Tab-separated table of C-alpha atoms in Angstrom:
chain	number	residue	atom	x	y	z
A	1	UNK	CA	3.022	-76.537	2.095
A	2	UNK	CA	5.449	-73.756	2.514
A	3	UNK	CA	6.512	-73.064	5.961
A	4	UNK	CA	9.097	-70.695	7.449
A	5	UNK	CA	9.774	-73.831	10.269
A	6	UNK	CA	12.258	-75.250	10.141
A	7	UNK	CA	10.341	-78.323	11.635
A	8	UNK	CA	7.327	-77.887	8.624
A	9	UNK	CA	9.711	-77.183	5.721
A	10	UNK	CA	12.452	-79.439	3.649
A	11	UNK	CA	15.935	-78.003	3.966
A	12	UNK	CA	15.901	-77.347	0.478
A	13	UNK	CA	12.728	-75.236	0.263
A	14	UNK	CA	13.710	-73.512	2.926
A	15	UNK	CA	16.792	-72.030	1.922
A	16	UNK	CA	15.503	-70.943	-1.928
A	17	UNK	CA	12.687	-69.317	0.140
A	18	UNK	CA	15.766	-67.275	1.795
A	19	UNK	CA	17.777	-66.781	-1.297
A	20	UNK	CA	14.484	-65.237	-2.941
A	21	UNK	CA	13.131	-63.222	0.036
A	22	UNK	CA	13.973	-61.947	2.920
A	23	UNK	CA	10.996	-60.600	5.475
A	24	UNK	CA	11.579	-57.094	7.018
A	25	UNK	CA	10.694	-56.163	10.106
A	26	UNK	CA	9.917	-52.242	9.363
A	27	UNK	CA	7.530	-51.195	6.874
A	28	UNK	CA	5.667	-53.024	4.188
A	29	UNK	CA	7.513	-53.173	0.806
A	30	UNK	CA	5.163	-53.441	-1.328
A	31	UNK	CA	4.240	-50.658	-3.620
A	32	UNK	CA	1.110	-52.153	-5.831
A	33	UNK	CA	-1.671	-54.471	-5.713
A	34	UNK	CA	-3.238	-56.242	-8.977
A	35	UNK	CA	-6.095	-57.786	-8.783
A	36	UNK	CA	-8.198	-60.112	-10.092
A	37	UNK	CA	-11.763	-61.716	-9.670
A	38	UNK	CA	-15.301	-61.161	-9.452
A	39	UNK	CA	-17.902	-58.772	-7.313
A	40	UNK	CA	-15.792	-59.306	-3.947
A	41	UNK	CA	-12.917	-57.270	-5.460
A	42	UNK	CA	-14.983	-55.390	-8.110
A	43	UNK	CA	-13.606	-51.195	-7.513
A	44	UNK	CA	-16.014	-50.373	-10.151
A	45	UNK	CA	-14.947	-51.668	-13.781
A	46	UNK	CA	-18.408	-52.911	-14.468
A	47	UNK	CA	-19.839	-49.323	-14.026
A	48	UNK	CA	-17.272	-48.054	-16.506
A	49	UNK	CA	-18.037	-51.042	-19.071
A	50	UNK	CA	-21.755	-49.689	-20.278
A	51	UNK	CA	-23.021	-52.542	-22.072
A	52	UNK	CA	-22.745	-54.417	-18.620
A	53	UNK	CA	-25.797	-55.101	-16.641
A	54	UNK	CA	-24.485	-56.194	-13.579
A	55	UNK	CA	-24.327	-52.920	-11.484
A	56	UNK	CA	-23.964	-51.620	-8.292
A	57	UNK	CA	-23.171	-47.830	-9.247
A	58	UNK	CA	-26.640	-46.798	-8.016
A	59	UNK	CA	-27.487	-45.870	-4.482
A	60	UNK	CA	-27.121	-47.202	-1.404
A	61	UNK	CA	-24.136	-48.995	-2.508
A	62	UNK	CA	-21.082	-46.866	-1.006
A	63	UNK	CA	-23.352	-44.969	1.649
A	64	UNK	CA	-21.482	-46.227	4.574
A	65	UNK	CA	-17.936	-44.994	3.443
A	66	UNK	CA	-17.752	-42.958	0.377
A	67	UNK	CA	-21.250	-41.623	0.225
A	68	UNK	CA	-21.447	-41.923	-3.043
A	69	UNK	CA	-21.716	-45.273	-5.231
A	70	UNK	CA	-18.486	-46.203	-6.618
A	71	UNK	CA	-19.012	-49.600	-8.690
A	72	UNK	CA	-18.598	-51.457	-5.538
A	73	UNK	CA	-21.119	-54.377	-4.458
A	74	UNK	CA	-21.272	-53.213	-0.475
A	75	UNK	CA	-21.878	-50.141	1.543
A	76	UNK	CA	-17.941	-49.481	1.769
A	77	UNK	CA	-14.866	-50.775	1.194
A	78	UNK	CA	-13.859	-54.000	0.274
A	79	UNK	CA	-11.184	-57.095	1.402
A	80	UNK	CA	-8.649	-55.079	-1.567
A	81	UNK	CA	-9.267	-51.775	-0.163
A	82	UNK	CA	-8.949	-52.182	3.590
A	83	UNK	CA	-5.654	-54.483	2.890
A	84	UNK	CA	-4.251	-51.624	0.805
A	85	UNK	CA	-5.216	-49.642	3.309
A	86	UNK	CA	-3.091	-51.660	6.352
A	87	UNK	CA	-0.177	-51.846	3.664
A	88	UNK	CA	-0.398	-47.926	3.504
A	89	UNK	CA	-1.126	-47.844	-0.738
A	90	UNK	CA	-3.855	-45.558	-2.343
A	91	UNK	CA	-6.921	-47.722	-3.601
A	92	UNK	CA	-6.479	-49.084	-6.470
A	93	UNK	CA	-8.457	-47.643	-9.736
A	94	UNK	CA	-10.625	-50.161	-11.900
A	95	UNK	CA	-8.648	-50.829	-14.917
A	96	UNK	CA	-11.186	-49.713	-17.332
A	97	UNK	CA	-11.506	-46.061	-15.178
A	98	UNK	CA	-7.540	-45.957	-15.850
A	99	UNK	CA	-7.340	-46.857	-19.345
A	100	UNK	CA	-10.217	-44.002	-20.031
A	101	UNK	CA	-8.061	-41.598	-18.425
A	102	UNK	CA	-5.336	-42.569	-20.050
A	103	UNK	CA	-7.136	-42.612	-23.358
A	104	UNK	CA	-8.225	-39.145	-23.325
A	105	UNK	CA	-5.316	-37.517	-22.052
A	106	UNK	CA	-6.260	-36.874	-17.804
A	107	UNK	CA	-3.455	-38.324	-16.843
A	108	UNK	CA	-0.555	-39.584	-19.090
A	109	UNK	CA	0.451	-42.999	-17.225
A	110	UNK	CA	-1.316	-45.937	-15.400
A	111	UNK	CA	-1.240	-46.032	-11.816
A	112	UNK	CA	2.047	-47.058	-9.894
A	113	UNK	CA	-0.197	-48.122	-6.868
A	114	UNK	CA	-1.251	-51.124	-8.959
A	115	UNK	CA	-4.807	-52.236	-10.933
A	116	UNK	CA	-8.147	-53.727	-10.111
A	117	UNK	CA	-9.152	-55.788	-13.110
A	118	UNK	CA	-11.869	-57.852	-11.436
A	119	UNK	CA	-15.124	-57.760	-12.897
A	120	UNK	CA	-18.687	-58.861	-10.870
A	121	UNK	CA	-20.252	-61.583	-12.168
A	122	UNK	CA	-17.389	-62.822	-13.756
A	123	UNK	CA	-16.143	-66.225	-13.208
A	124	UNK	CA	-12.924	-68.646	-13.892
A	125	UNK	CA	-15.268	-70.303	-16.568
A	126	UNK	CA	-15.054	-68.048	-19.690
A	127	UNK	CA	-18.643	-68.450	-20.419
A	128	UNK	CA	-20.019	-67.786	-17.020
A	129	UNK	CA	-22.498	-64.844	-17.103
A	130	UNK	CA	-21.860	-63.546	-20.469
A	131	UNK	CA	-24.985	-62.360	-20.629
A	132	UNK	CA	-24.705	-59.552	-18.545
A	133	UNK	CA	-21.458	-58.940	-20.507
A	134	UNK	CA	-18.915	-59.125	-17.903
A	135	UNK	CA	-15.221	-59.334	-18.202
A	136	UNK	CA	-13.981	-62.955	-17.635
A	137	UNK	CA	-11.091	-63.861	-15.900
A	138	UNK	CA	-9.411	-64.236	-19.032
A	139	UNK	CA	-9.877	-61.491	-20.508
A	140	UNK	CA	-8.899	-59.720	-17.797
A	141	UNK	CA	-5.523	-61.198	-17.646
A	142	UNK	CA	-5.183	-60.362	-21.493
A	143	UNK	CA	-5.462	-56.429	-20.215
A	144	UNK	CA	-2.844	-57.232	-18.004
A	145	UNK	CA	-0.667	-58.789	-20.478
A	146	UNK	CA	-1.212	-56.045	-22.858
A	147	UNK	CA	-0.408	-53.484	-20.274
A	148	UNK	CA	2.965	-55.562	-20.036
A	149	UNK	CA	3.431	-55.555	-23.562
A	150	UNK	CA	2.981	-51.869	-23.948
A	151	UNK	CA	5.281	-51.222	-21.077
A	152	UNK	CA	2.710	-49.260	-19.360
A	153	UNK	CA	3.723	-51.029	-16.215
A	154	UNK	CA	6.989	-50.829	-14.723
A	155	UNK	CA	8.376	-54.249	-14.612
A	156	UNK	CA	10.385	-53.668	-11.646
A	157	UNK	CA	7.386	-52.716	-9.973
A	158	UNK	CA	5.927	-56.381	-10.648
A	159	UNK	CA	8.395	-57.499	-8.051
A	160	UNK	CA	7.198	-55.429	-4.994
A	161	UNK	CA	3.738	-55.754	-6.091
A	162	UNK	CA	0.653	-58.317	-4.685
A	163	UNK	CA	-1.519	-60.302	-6.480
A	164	UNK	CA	-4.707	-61.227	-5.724
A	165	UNK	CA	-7.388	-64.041	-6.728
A	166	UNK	CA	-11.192	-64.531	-5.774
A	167	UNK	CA	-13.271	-66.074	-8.327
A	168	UNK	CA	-15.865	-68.700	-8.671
A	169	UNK	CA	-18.581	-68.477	-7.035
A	170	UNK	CA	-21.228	-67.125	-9.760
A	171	UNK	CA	-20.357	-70.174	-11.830
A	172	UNK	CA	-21.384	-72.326	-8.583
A	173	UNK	CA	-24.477	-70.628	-8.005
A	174	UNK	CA	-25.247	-70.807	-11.463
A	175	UNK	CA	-24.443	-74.453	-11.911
A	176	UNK	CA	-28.065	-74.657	-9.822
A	177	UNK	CA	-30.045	-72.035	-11.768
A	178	UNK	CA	-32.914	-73.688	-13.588
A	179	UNK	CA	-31.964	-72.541	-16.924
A	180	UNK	CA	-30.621	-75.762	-18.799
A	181	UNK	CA	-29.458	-79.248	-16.952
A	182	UNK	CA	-25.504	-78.974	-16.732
A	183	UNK	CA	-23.780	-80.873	-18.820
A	184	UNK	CA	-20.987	-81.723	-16.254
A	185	UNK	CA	-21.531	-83.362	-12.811
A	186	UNK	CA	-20.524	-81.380	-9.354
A	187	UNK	CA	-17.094	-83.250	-9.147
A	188	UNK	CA	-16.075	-82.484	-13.090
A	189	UNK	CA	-17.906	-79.179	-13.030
A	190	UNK	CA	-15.577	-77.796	-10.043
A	191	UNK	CA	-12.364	-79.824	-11.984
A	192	UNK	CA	-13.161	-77.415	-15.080
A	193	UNK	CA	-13.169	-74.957	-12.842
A	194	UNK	CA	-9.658	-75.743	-11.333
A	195	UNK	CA	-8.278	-76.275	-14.878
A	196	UNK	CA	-8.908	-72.459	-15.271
A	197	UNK	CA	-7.289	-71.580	-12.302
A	198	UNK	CA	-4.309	-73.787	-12.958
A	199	UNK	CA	-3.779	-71.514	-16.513
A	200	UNK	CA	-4.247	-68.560	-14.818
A	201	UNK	CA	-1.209	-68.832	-12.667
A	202	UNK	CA	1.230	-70.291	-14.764
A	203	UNK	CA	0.015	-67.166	-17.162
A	204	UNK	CA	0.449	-64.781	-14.474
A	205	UNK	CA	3.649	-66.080	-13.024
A	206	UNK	CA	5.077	-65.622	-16.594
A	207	UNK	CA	4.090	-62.204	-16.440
A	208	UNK	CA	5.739	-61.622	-13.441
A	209	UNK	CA	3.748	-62.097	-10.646
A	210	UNK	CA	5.879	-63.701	-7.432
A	211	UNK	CA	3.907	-62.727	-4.440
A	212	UNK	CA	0.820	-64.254	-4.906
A	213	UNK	CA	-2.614	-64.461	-2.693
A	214	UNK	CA	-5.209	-67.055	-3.206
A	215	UNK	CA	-8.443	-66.434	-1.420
A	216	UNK	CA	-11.049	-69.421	-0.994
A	217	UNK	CA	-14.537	-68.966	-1.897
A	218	UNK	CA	-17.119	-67.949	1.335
A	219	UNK	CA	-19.875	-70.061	1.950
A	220	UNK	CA	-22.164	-69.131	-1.548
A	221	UNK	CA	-24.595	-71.524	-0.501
A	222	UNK	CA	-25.779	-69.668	2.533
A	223	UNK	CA	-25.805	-65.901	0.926
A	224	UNK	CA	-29.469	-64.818	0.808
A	225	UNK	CA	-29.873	-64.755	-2.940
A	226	UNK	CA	-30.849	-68.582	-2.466
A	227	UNK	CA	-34.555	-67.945	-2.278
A	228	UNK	CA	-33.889	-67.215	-5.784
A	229	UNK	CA	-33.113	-70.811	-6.356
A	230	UNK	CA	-35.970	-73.549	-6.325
A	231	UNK	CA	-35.814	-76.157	-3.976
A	232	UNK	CA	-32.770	-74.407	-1.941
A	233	UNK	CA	-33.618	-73.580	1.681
A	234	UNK	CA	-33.835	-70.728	3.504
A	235	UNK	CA	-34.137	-71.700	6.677
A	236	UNK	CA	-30.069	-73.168	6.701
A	237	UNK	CA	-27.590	-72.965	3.871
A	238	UNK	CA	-27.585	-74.845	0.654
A	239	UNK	CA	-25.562	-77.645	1.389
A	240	UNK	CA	-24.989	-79.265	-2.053
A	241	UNK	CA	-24.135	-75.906	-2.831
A	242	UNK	CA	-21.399	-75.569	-0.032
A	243	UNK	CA	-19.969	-79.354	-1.007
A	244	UNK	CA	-19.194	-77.923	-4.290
A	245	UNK	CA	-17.213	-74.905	-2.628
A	246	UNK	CA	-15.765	-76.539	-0.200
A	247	UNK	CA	-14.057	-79.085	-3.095
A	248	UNK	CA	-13.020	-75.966	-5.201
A	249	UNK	CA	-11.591	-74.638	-1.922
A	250	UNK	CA	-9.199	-77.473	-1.408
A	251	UNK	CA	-8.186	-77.739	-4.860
A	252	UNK	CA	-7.382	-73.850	-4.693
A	253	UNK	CA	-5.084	-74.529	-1.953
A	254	UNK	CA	-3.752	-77.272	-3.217
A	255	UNK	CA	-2.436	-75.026	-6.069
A	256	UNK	CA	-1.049	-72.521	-3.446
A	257	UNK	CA	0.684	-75.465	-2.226
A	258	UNK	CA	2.445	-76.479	-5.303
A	259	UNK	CA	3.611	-72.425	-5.746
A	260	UNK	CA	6.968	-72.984	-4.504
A	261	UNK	CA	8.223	-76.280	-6.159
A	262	UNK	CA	6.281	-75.024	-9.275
A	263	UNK	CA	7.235	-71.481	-9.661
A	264	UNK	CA	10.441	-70.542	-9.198
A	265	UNK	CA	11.231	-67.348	-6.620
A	266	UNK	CA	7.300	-67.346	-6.239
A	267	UNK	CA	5.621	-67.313	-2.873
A	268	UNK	CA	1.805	-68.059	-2.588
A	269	UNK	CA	-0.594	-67.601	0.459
A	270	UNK	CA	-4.244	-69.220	0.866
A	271	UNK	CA	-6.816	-67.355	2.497
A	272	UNK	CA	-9.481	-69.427	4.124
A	273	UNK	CA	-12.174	-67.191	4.249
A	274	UNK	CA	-14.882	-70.009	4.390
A	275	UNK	CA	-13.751	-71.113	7.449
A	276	UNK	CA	-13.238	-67.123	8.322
A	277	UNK	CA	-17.201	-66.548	7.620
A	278	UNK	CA	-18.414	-69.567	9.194
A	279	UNK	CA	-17.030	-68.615	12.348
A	280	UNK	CA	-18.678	-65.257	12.061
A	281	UNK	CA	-21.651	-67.581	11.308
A	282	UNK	CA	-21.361	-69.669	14.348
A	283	UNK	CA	-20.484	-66.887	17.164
A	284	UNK	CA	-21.920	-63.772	16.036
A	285	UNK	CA	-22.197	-61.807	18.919
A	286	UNK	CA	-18.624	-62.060	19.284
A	287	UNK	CA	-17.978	-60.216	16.262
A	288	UNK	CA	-20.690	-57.610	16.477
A	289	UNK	CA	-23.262	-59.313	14.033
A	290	UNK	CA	-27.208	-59.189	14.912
A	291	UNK	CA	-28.375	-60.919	11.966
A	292	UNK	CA	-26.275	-63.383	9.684
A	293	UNK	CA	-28.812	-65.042	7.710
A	294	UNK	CA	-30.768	-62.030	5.985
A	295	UNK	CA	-29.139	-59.141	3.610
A	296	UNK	CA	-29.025	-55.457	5.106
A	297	UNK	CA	-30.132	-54.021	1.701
A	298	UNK	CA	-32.623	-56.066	-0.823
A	299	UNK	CA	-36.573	-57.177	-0.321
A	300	UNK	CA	-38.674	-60.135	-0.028
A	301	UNK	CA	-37.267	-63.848	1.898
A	302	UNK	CA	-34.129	-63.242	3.147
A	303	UNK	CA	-33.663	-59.765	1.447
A	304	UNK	CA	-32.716	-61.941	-1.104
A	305	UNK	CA	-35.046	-61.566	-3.847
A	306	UNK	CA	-34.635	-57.780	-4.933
A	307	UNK	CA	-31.404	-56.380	-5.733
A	308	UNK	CA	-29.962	-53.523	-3.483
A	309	UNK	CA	-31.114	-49.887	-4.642
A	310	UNK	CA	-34.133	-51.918	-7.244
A	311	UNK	CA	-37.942	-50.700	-6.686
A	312	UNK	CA	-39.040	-52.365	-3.751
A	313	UNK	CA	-35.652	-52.549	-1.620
A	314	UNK	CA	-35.494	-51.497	1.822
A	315	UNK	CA	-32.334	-51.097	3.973
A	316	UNK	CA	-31.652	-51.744	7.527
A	317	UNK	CA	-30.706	-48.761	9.644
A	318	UNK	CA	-27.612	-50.951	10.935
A	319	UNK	CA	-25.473	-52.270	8.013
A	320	UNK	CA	-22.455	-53.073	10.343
A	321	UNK	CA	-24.812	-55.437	12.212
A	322	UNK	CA	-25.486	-57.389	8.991
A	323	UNK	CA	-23.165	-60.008	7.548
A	324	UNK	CA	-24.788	-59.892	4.220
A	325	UNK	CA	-25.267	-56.019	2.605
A	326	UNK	CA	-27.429	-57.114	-0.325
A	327	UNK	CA	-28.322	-60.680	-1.547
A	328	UNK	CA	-25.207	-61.956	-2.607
A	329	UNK	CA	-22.409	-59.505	-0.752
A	330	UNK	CA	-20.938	-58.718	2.260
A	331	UNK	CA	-20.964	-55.623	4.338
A	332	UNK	CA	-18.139	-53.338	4.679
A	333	UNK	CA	-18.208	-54.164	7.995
A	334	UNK	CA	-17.721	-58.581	7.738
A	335	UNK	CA	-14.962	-56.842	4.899
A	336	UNK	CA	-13.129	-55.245	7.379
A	337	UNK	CA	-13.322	-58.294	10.041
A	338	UNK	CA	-12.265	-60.679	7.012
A	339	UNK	CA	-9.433	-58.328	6.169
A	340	UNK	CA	-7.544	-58.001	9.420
A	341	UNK	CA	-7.780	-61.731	9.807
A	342	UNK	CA	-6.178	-61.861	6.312
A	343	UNK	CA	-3.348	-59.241	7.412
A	344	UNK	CA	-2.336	-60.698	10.659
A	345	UNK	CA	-3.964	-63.679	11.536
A	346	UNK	CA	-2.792	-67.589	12.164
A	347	UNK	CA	-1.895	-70.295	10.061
A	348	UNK	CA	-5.624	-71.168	10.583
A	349	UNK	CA	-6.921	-68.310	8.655
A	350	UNK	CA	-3.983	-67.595	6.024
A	351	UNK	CA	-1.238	-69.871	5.123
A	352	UNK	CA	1.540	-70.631	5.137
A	353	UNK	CA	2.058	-66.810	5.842
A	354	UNK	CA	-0.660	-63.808	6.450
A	355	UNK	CA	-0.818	-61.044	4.262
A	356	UNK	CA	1.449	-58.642	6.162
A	357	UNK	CA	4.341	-61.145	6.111
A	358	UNK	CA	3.739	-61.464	2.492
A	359	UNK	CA	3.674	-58.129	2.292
A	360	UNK	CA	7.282	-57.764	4.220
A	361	UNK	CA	8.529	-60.109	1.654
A	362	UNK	CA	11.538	-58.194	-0.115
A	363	UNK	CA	13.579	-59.557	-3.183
A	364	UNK	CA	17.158	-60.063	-2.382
C-alpha cells in the first residue's frame, strides 16, 4: 500500500512518489476528470445512445437539482459531479453528447474539463447487459483511445487530469437472475471479473492516465431491486450477494495496491464506499436518513419492483431522507454524503490518500 509515512512506506517508494509528485497546499491542480463505469457515474450517454433501453431521461429523475432529467439515475447529482464540483471543474459532458456536438459543428473541440464515458448497465464483463445495448467498459475505453489517437485530447492535459472507475455490480446482480444457470462459480465468476479490471488499467495507464481512483462496489445485495430476485430477502440484504462484492472489493484494492510498483509515476486511490454505505446503513439518524431499506421513487416491495418515472411509480415527498432514489440507485443526497467522505476523509474511507490530496497531486 502506498503511504506518504514514512513509518507505512519503503524508502524507495517513497522517494519516486516525491520525484513524480509533489502535493500543493493551495488550489486543486487538476483541470479534467474522465470517467468510466456504469449507472453510478452515468451523466447521460445512455439517453444520447437511442437504441439503448436502459433510461433514466424521463421524469422524476433530476427533479431535486436540475429540474429537468438529464440521463442521470438519481434525483441530482452524482459522486462525479459533486467531486468536480469540490475540485472547482464544470460537469463533465457524456461522451456521446460531445462527440454529437462535435459532429455537427456546435462546438469545434471536445471538452478541456474532461469526459464521462460511463454507460448504466454496463459492466467490466463485455457481455453483461447487452441486451439493453449498453456501452461496455471496453468499448468505452476504445472511445477514449480513439479520442487519443485523433488528438482530440490534449495530452498534456492527461497529466493534470483524474480518472475514475465504478463498475460491476449489474454483472453481480445478474449472476442471480433466473435466466440461465452460470456457467462459472461465485469465486471464478468475480476472478473473470478482476481479469477485466486488471486490462483496463494497464490499457489506461498506457494511455496516459497517472492519477487514478478506484471506487469499491456498495452493498448491491441490499438495494431494493432484490424483490426482483427469487428467493432473495427483503426483510435484510442478500448476503450471498454481498460475499460476492465484498471479494471483488478486495481484489479491486488489491490492484490499487500494486499501482505504484506496477505503473510507473502512477498514483492510485481506493474508495471504500461499501464500508461508506454500511455505516449510513447502521446509524442513520446520524446522517439524516429516515428510511434505508426502501427506494424514494419506484412501486410495489421495497419500491423495488417498478422502475422510477414507469406507470405505477410513486415518489416520496422527502428524497434526501431516502438512501435509495429508485430500485437500484442512490439519492443525490447519500451522493453528496459519499462524496465528501471521498474528498476529505480518513485512510478508513479512501486510501492511501483522499480525493483532494490526489487532486493536489502536481507533476514535477
Amino acid at each position: 500500500m502506498i503511504s506518504l509515512s514514512m513509518e507505512n512506506t519503503p524508502v524507495l517508494l517513497l522517494s519516486l512518489l516525491i520525484l513524480t509528485f509533489s502535493v500543493s497546499a493551495s488550489a486543486t491542480t487538476v483541470q479534467a476528470i474522465f470517467t468510466f463505469g456504469d449507472s453510478i457515474f452515468d451523466a447521460g450517454n445512455n439517453h444520447f445512445n437511442k437504441n439503448c433501453s436502459a433510461q433514466a431521461d424521463f421524469p422524476p429523475y433530476g427533479s431535486s437539482f436540475f429540474h429537468r432529467s438529464t440521463g442521470r439515475f438519481t434525483n441530482g447529482r452524482t459522486v462525479v459531479d459533486f467531486i468536480s464540483q469540490f475540485a472547482g471543474i464544470e460537469l463533465q459532458k457524456p461522451y456521446l453528447q460531445a462527440q454529437i456536438e462535435v459532429a455537427n459543428g456546435s462546438t469545434k473541440d471536445y471538452p478541456s474539463n474532461g469526459i464521462n464515458f460511463a454507460s448504466a448497465g454496463s459492466g467490466v464483463l463485455h457481455d453483461t447487459n447487452e441486451d439493453l445495448v449498453v456501452t461496455p467498459l471496453q468499448v468505452q475505453l476504445q472511445q477514449f483511445q480513439t479520442l487519443i489517437g485523433q488528438n482530440q485530447i490534449d495530452k498534456q492535459l492527461l497529466q493534470n487530469s483524474l480518472f475514475f472507475f465504478e463498475s460491476g455490480s449489474n454483472d453481480i446482480f445478474n449472476y442471480f437472475l433466473p435466466l440461465e444457470p452460470p456457467a462459472l462459480n461465485p469465486d471464478a465468476y468475480v476472478e473473470a471479473m478482476l481479469t477485466q479490471v486488471g486490462q483496463f488499467m494497464d490499457q489506461i495507464y498506457n494511455l496516459g492516465a497517472r492519477r487514478i481512483a478506484v471506487f469499491s462496489l456498495g452493498p448491491v445485495g441490499c438495494v431494493p431491486a432484490r424483490a426482483l430476485l427469487p428467493g432473495a430477502p427483503v426483510d435484510r440484504c442478500f448476503g450471498k450477494m454481498d460475499q460476492m462484492v465484498k471479494n471483488y472489493n478486495q481484489g479491486l484494492e488489491t490492484v490499487v495496491k500494486s499501482i505504484p510498483s506496477k505503473y510507473p509515476g502512477a498514483v492510485g486511490v481506493y474508495g471504500a464506499v461499501y464500508e461508506i454505505v454500511q455505516l449510513f446503513r447502521a446509524i442513520p439518524k446520524r446522517y439524516g436518513f429516515v428510511n434505508v431499506s426502501s427506494a424514494c421513487c419506484g412501486d410495489g416491495t421495497l419500491g423495488g419492483l417498478v422502475q422510477c418515472g414507469k406507470e405505477g411509480y410513486a415518489v416520496c415527498p422527502n428524497p434526501d431522507q431516502f438512501l435509495f432514489w429508485d430500485y437500484f440507485h442512490p439519492s443525490e443526497h447519500t451522493y453528496h454524503l459519499i462524496s465528501k467522505i471521498l474528498w476529505s476523509g480518513s485512510q478508513s474511507r479512501i486510501r492511501p490518500l483522499n480525493l483532494k490530496a490526489l487532486a493536489n497531486l502536481t507533476a514535477v
